XYZ file of C-alpha atoms in Angstrom:
510
model
C 69.807 -167.899 74.556
C 68.923 -167.619 70.867
C 68.499 -163.843 70.888
C 72.130 -163.309 71.915
C 73.812 -166.191 70.029
C 74.370 -164.412 66.720
C 76.312 -166.356 64.115
C 77.917 -163.655 61.916
C 78.180 -166.037 58.970
C 74.379 -166.215 58.871
C 73.879 -162.458 58.531
C 73.733 -162.357 54.681
C 71.091 -165.121 54.585
C 69.156 -163.561 57.464
C 69.011 -160.200 55.711
C 67.938 -161.759 52.408
C 64.487 -163.033 51.485
C 63.596 -166.298 53.214
C 60.337 -167.752 51.819
C 59.731 -169.900 54.882
C 60.503 -167.184 57.425
C 58.825 -163.852 56.625
C 59.794 -161.063 58.998
C 57.130 -160.238 61.573
C 57.127 -157.974 64.614
C 57.562 -160.813 67.102
C 60.769 -162.071 65.455
C 64.238 -161.456 66.829
C 65.484 -160.148 63.483
C 62.882 -157.405 63.452
C 63.737 -156.484 67.050
C 67.387 -155.843 66.139
C 66.664 -154.179 62.784
C 64.129 -151.858 64.378
C 66.671 -150.706 66.960
C 69.160 -149.951 64.171
C 66.412 -148.245 62.182
C 65.487 -145.976 65.103
C 69.109 -144.955 65.713
C 69.175 -143.404 62.221
C 65.531 -142.279 62.263
C 65.924 -140.039 65.320
C 68.466 -137.611 63.810
C 66.498 -137.533 60.522
C 63.210 -136.493 62.122
C 63.673 -132.782 61.419
C 64.555 -133.312 57.744
C 61.247 -134.033 56.036
C 62.379 -135.394 52.667
C 65.288 -137.423 54.086
C 63.010 -138.889 56.775
C 60.305 -139.844 54.252
C 62.845 -141.366 51.869
C 64.550 -143.328 54.660
C 61.335 -144.752 56.130
C 60.099 -145.663 52.637
C 63.310 -147.586 51.909
C 63.041 -149.482 55.199
C 59.355 -150.220 54.546
C 60.118 -151.612 51.088
C 62.889 -153.737 52.568
C 60.460 -154.963 55.253
C 58.045 -156.007 52.506
C 60.870 -157.607 50.540
C 61.595 -159.757 53.604
C 57.968 -160.893 53.492
C 57.365 -161.389 49.767
C 60.700 -161.215 47.974
C 60.720 -159.717 44.489
C 56.979 -159.072 44.775
C 57.775 -155.832 46.596
C 57.794 -154.481 43.022
C 54.057 -155.206 42.931
C 53.596 -152.850 45.863
C 55.571 -150.161 44.050
C 53.491 -150.715 40.910
C 50.250 -150.276 42.879
C 51.575 -147.118 44.513
C 52.820 -145.659 41.217
C 49.602 -146.509 39.377
C 47.275 -144.943 41.943
C 49.555 -141.955 42.447
C 49.256 -141.141 38.727
C 45.503 -141.815 38.713
C 45.105 -139.598 41.777
C 46.971 -136.732 40.107
C 44.820 -137.055 36.973
C 41.674 -137.106 39.119
C 42.668 -133.877 40.843
C 43.301 -132.172 37.481
C 40.081 -133.321 35.823
C 36.694 -131.645 36.137
C 34.919 -133.871 33.608
C 32.565 -136.201 35.513
C 32.762 -139.048 32.971
C 36.551 -138.835 32.861
C 36.734 -138.917 36.660
C 34.503 -142.004 36.802
C 36.668 -143.734 34.198
C 39.777 -142.983 36.246
C 38.183 -144.515 39.358
C 37.154 -147.518 37.253
C 40.763 -147.830 36.056
C 42.027 -147.880 39.633
C 39.425 -150.516 40.523
C 40.470 -152.651 37.544
C 44.184 -152.403 38.412
C 43.816 -153.098 42.133
C 41.012 -155.646 42.047
C 42.538 -157.228 38.938
C 45.805 -157.869 40.795
C 43.953 -159.073 43.889
C 41.743 -161.302 41.761
C 44.655 -162.886 39.901
C 46.856 -163.630 42.878
C 44.119 -164.631 45.296
C 41.130 -165.921 43.355
C 42.350 -167.392 40.029
C 42.411 -171.001 41.246
C 39.176 -170.585 43.213
C 37.262 -169.212 40.209
C 38.720 -171.701 37.734
C 37.844 -174.616 40.019
C 34.331 -173.220 40.494
C 33.742 -172.847 36.745
C 35.193 -176.304 36.083
C 32.868 -177.817 38.664
C 29.921 -175.949 37.130
C 30.863 -177.263 33.692
C 30.979 -180.838 34.991
C 27.547 -180.421 36.605
C 26.085 -179.057 33.359
C 27.678 -181.936 31.435
C 26.088 -184.487 33.776
C 22.662 -182.849 33.529
C 22.613 -182.607 29.727
C 24.737 -185.676 29.025
C 27.607 -183.755 27.389
C 30.586 -186.088 27.659
C 33.209 -183.409 26.907
C 32.043 -181.292 29.842
C 31.907 -184.299 32.171
C 35.609 -184.911 31.553
C 36.659 -181.381 32.500
C 39.292 -181.130 35.222
C 41.410 -178.314 36.578
C 44.921 -178.530 37.976
C 45.487 -175.548 40.332
C 48.295 -173.223 39.282
C 51.169 -172.471 41.632
C 50.446 -168.767 42.176
C 52.401 -166.962 44.887
C 50.215 -164.836 47.161
C 52.077 -161.634 48.115
C 51.768 -160.926 51.829
C 49.290 -158.199 52.755
C 48.027 -157.657 49.194
C 44.444 -157.365 50.442
C 45.453 -154.623 52.865
C 47.497 -152.371 50.607
C 45.077 -152.681 47.669
C 42.144 -151.651 49.895
C 44.210 -148.825 51.361
C 45.194 -147.564 47.915
C 41.601 -147.807 46.665
C 40.342 -145.701 49.583
C 42.786 -142.947 48.552
C 41.404 -142.834 44.983
C 37.765 -142.970 46.089
C 38.308 -140.215 48.658
C 39.855 -137.967 45.978
C 36.867 -138.688 43.724
C 34.450 -137.841 46.547
C 36.329 -134.601 47.251
C 37.381 -135.572 50.775
C 41.122 -135.203 50.184
C 43.526 -133.649 47.685
C 45.955 -135.794 45.719
C 49.577 -135.907 46.801
C 52.038 -134.060 44.597
C 55.139 -136.174 45.286
C 55.407 -139.820 44.329
C 57.644 -140.630 47.290
C 54.981 -139.339 49.698
C 52.407 -141.721 48.301
C 54.779 -144.684 48.385
C 55.484 -143.759 52.012
C 51.740 -143.852 52.781
C 51.056 -147.182 51.067
C 54.204 -148.974 52.273
C 54.545 -147.656 55.868
C 55.851 -150.825 57.496
C 53.987 -150.942 60.850
C 50.639 -151.528 59.118
C 51.802 -152.932 55.786
C 51.297 -156.704 56.003
C 48.447 -157.140 58.507
C 46.789 -153.748 58.965
C 45.171 -151.767 60.318
C 43.916 -150.265 57.039
C 44.918 -146.619 57.401
C 42.833 -143.942 55.670
C 44.730 -141.354 53.648
C 42.855 -138.463 55.267
C 43.982 -139.638 58.718
C 47.574 -140.499 57.853
C 48.810 -138.112 55.160
C 48.627 -134.931 57.294
C 50.990 -136.621 59.765
C 53.642 -137.231 57.091
C 54.664 -133.580 56.931
C 54.736 -132.923 60.670
C 58.044 -133.250 62.474
C 57.587 -136.458 64.499
C 57.630 -135.882 68.235
C 56.992 -138.436 70.933
C 56.131 -137.297 74.449
C 56.896 -139.412 77.486
C 53.208 -140.284 77.737
C 53.072 -141.348 74.079
C 56.241 -143.390 74.469
C 54.699 -145.179 77.453
C 51.453 -145.744 75.542
C 53.331 -147.146 72.557
C 55.382 -149.397 74.800
C 52.262 -150.641 76.582
C 50.625 -151.514 73.248
C 53.741 -153.328 72.010
C 54.081 -155.374 75.202
C 50.366 -156.269 75.237
C 50.526 -157.144 71.548
C 53.590 -159.325 72.030
C 51.940 -161.194 74.881
C 48.693 -161.750 72.968
C 50.322 -162.632 69.647
C 53.521 -164.479 70.526
C 52.519 -166.099 73.815
C 48.775 -166.762 74.065
C 47.838 -167.112 70.371
C 50.887 -169.083 69.264
C 50.858 -171.385 72.273
C 47.198 -172.438 72.236
C 47.329 -172.744 68.448
C 50.218 -175.179 68.393
C 49.370 -177.132 71.518
C 45.599 -177.448 71.333
C 43.518 -175.672 68.675
C 45.356 -177.099 65.636
C 45.028 -180.620 67.018
C 41.257 -180.291 67.415
C 40.640 -178.808 63.972
C 42.994 -181.292 62.271
C 41.184 -184.368 63.651
C 37.898 -183.510 65.392
C 36.728 -187.143 65.448
C 39.572 -188.025 67.830
C 38.078 -185.766 70.495
C 34.782 -185.557 72.357
C 32.205 -182.869 71.770
C 33.261 -180.880 74.819
C 36.860 -180.868 73.573
C 35.692 -179.735 70.140
C 33.678 -176.943 71.751
C 36.679 -175.889 73.837
C 38.742 -175.991 70.638
C 36.294 -173.538 69.062
C 36.497 -171.289 72.132
C 40.274 -171.601 71.915
C 40.268 -170.590 68.267
C 38.023 -167.605 69.024
C 40.648 -166.454 71.529
C 43.550 -167.377 69.247
C 42.329 -165.414 66.243
C 41.488 -162.406 68.419
C 44.902 -162.449 70.111
C 46.625 -162.963 66.753
C 44.885 -160.130 64.908
C 44.556 -157.676 67.781
C 48.045 -158.455 69.083
C 49.610 -157.677 65.719
C 47.461 -154.534 65.435
C 48.511 -153.437 68.926
C 52.161 -153.835 67.984
C 51.620 -151.959 64.704
C 49.863 -149.082 66.479
C 52.517 -149.017 69.222
C 55.470 -149.051 66.792
C 53.877 -146.301 64.713
C 53.336 -144.246 67.871
C 57.008 -144.584 68.809
C 57.809 -143.131 65.378
C 55.433 -140.208 65.903
C 52.398 -141.506 63.966
C 49.025 -142.234 65.536
C 46.669 -144.901 64.184
C 43.074 -145.401 65.264
C 42.203 -148.327 67.516
C 41.522 -151.509 65.532
C 40.063 -153.931 68.110
C 37.906 -152.862 71.043
C 37.212 -155.973 73.167
C 34.837 -157.372 70.496
C 33.648 -160.382 72.519
C 32.100 -157.974 75.010
C 29.574 -157.088 72.301
C 25.907 -157.711 73.128
C 24.765 -157.635 69.478
C 26.280 -158.629 66.151
C 26.082 -154.985 65.037
C 28.146 -153.963 68.051
C 30.602 -156.783 67.316
C 31.379 -155.311 63.897
C 31.924 -151.917 65.471
C 34.541 -153.468 67.747
C 36.153 -156.182 65.559
C 38.806 -155.231 62.994
C 37.431 -151.693 62.998
C 39.571 -150.471 60.090
C 38.219 -153.268 57.848
C 34.585 -153.064 58.985
C 34.542 -149.276 58.558
C 36.203 -149.657 55.116
C 33.518 -152.143 54.031
C 30.830 -149.807 55.324
C 32.177 -146.600 53.728
C 33.366 -147.960 50.375
C 31.144 -150.983 49.741
C 27.921 -150.898 51.791
C 27.293 -147.172 51.204
C 28.291 -147.489 47.525
C 25.672 -150.243 47.145
C 23.062 -147.865 48.511
C 23.363 -148.483 52.232
C 20.006 -148.041 53.954
C 18.797 -145.366 51.546
C 16.812 -147.628 49.185
C 14.300 -149.354 51.409
C 14.437 -152.109 54.018
C 14.728 -155.094 51.688
C 17.573 -153.459 49.779
C 19.270 -152.617 53.108
C 19.205 -156.267 54.164
C 20.493 -157.323 50.744
C 23.293 -154.733 50.899
C 24.341 -156.048 54.311
C 24.437 -159.604 52.980
C 26.423 -158.659 49.851
C 28.878 -156.613 51.906
C 29.568 -159.450 54.322
C 29.750 -162.063 51.542
C 32.430 -159.991 49.837
C 34.062 -159.390 53.228
C 34.215 -163.157 53.703
C 35.691 -163.641 50.237
C 38.278 -160.940 51.055
C 39.544 -163.140 53.874
C 40.110 -166.151 51.642
C 39.228 -167.815 48.338
C 36.958 -170.570 49.589
C 33.274 -171.429 49.918
C 33.849 -171.665 53.677
C 34.708 -167.957 53.823
C 31.569 -167.159 51.830
C 29.523 -169.117 54.374
C 31.281 -167.249 57.192
C 30.381 -163.969 55.499
C 26.793 -165.152 54.964
C 26.424 -166.022 58.664
C 27.443 -162.497 59.632
C 25.456 -160.835 56.837
C 22.255 -162.691 57.751
C 22.842 -161.999 61.469
C 23.277 -158.266 60.797
C 20.143 -158.192 58.637
C 18.100 -160.085 61.239
C 19.287 -157.754 64.005
C 18.399 -154.687 61.952
C 14.971 -156.189 61.137
C 14.248 -156.995 64.791
C 15.328 -153.516 65.924
C 12.918 -152.032 63.400
C 10.024 -154.117 64.744
C 10.738 -154.047 68.492
C 11.956 -150.881 70.201
C 13.279 -152.883 73.168
C 16.078 -154.304 70.999
C 19.120 -152.024 70.945
C 22.219 -151.607 68.805
C 24.743 -152.091 71.600
C 25.029 -153.420 75.129
C 25.528 -150.039 76.762
C 21.851 -149.269 76.008
C 20.614 -152.466 77.711
C 19.968 -153.403 81.316
C 22.674 -155.627 82.883
C 20.808 -158.940 82.584
C 19.824 -158.384 78.974
C 23.368 -157.323 78.165
C 24.835 -160.525 79.648
C 22.377 -162.647 77.652
C 23.197 -160.614 74.524
C 26.938 -161.110 75.021
C 26.498 -164.887 75.391
C 24.302 -165.173 72.282
C 26.529 -162.903 70.166
C 29.692 -164.713 71.247
C 28.277 -168.090 70.228
C 27.012 -166.793 66.873
C 30.536 -165.506 66.221
C 32.062 -168.811 67.376
C 29.757 -170.718 65.020
C 31.115 -168.604 62.186
C 34.700 -169.249 63.287
C 34.233 -172.977 62.639
C 33.851 -172.299 58.911
C 36.642 -169.720 59.003
C 39.206 -172.113 60.516
C 38.263 -175.639 59.343
C 40.174 -176.766 56.262
C 37.111 -178.391 54.644
C 33.349 -178.676 54.952
C 33.917 -182.277 56.051
C 35.803 -181.016 59.112
C 32.968 -178.596 59.855
C 30.462 -181.452 59.762
C 32.651 -183.635 61.983
C 33.022 -180.924 64.627
C 29.301 -180.144 64.729
C 28.435 -183.857 64.844
C 30.793 -184.466 67.772
C 29.343 -181.538 69.698
C 25.760 -182.627 69.014
C 26.084 -186.398 69.530
C 29.278 -187.105 71.496
C 29.527 -184.252 73.991
C 30.639 -186.007 77.266
C 30.800 -183.027 79.673
C 32.607 -185.170 82.251
C 35.756 -184.858 80.089
C 36.004 -181.163 81.012
C 37.878 -181.828 84.271
C 40.245 -184.192 82.443
C 40.924 -181.407 79.946
C 41.846 -178.993 82.741
C 44.284 -181.485 84.253
C 45.695 -182.713 80.936
C 46.085 -179.292 79.344
C 47.173 -177.228 82.337
C 49.189 -174.609 80.424
C 46.630 -174.350 77.614
C 43.857 -173.916 80.204
C 45.889 -171.245 81.981
C 46.534 -169.414 78.705
C 42.859 -169.522 77.696
C 41.617 -168.363 81.093
C 44.232 -165.583 81.163
C 43.367 -164.503 77.630
C 39.644 -164.288 78.271
C 40.148 -162.527 81.616
C 42.310 -159.945 79.834
C 39.682 -159.559 77.136
C 36.785 -159.067 79.546
C 38.766 -156.798 81.843
C 36.807 -153.590 82.576
C 37.966 -150.602 80.542
C 38.851 -148.659 83.699
C 41.216 -151.398 84.892
C 42.923 -151.530 81.486
C 43.353 -147.755 81.462
C 44.845 -147.833 84.949
C 47.414 -150.403 83.816
C 48.282 -148.304 80.772
C 48.540 -145.168 82.933
C 50.875 -146.952 85.337
C 53.226 -147.829 82.467
C 52.902 -144.376 80.926
C 53.815 -142.586 84.153
C 56.674 -144.879 85.113
C 60.303 -143.745 84.561
C 61.920 -144.483 81.193
C 64.240 -147.008 82.836
C 61.263 -148.986 84.124
C 59.560 -148.788 80.716
C 62.682 -150.089 78.977
C 62.932 -152.876 81.570
C 59.311 -153.883 80.889
C 60.061 -154.152 77.162
C 63.221 -156.223 77.768
C 61.326 -158.599 80.067
C 58.542 -158.952 77.486
C 61.030 -159.755 74.715
C 62.789 -162.239 77.003
C 59.498 -164.038 77.751
C 58.612 -164.202 74.061
C 61.954 -165.766 73.143
C 61.746 -168.189 76.042
C 58.342 -169.358 74.817
C 59.652 -169.709 71.259
C 62.701 -171.621 72.426
C 60.284 -174.068 74.076
C 58.963 -174.962 70.646
C 56.257 -172.441 69.871
C 56.577 -171.201 66.317
C 55.278 -167.798 65.168
C 51.866 -167.978 63.560
C 49.984 -165.401 61.470
C 47.267 -165.437 58.812
C 49.248 -164.633 55.690
C 46.351 -165.509 53.358
C 45.534 -161.810 53.387
């Protein structure tokens, strides 16, 4: 078995940066390194500075394994905002404080803009120039062309820039005090469980935990283990398997499949992206809990939502709450009239879509959600029978709301996943004109494992909260030996699935 066949001659290359194999939680290398990390971490728990320094070093190494020399970019961001935060705390001049916040915005958004949006913006302006040249007959503009630059996108740059910005804005708003030690701030920004894929951790929630001596009760250990095992199963088994063996095939060539297969591919992607994001978040929250740090929940069964507003209170909660607190409210929120509220919702979601990726498709995805949120808010204002969430509805209305909300979200996922607008058009055309429902039974027989994975994934997702809590309680109350055995079995299953040809998959465009 791969996990036990360790070739010692490969150790130097395994420990170095490998561009094609970034280290993620579901990899065997991380499993072994984390065990070694914990063996040293445990005796250092009572020594605050040594513990902070040690975890920071490991976190920077973890990021180095993901982005190579660009870990220096992370240190630059941390150093820049640490200094700006200290200056903010020492200044009482309102104009000076605003300029310092503007400086932080320029540094963080400038880096994010260069690495993530340079090619997108240059291509957009080139295309605009060509259009203007064709309209006004300017030959020089008509000949414009742009060759995209080869710009490396550091892993997780969207997450740590947003996290660092929230720290500066919270100091400006008087919600927190600036840190006095540079190493403490680097610890906060680089903490490896949430570094490359979230959740986005607020300074006011995390920083107070830095100075407490980490302690993990038996119940917390069981909870952390439960989250890690669930995350592994969702991320490395369900998401990776249906991605490689079904979803990718549909989105790569939708015209080769009937409409019902395209629709099932969309349902499969909805499950895949949920299991990928929430699975990684579960593992991050569980690993942090084992180290004595508690993060807030990041996904709360979002497809159980009966309205689009409820969906964004359950989906990627750390991001949606960040967009609300630092973008929507900064734009004016709902304080400047109804029309401005709808416009603020649309702008927030457009920018949220652009945050996910530099493409018109992501803007359309953001627009779908922004318009849906605005429409829902408008309807609630006109009709008192429309509610914000399903818990306020009668059972029948809630079921109808869940079905409608799920399909609005799935419609958005088409633009999020398809690699071009042409693919989007092909998928929608096949569903509308070449549906063939009789193929459904052939799909079940031809894709037995994929069908099993999808059914299992959705059953897990729609499991009642009480049943999920009972499962977690059973793990939490079980003896440590049983808990360790559960983890070993989970790791074994993951490596068996990978050895069968399933490769790890994660959305590193962030």
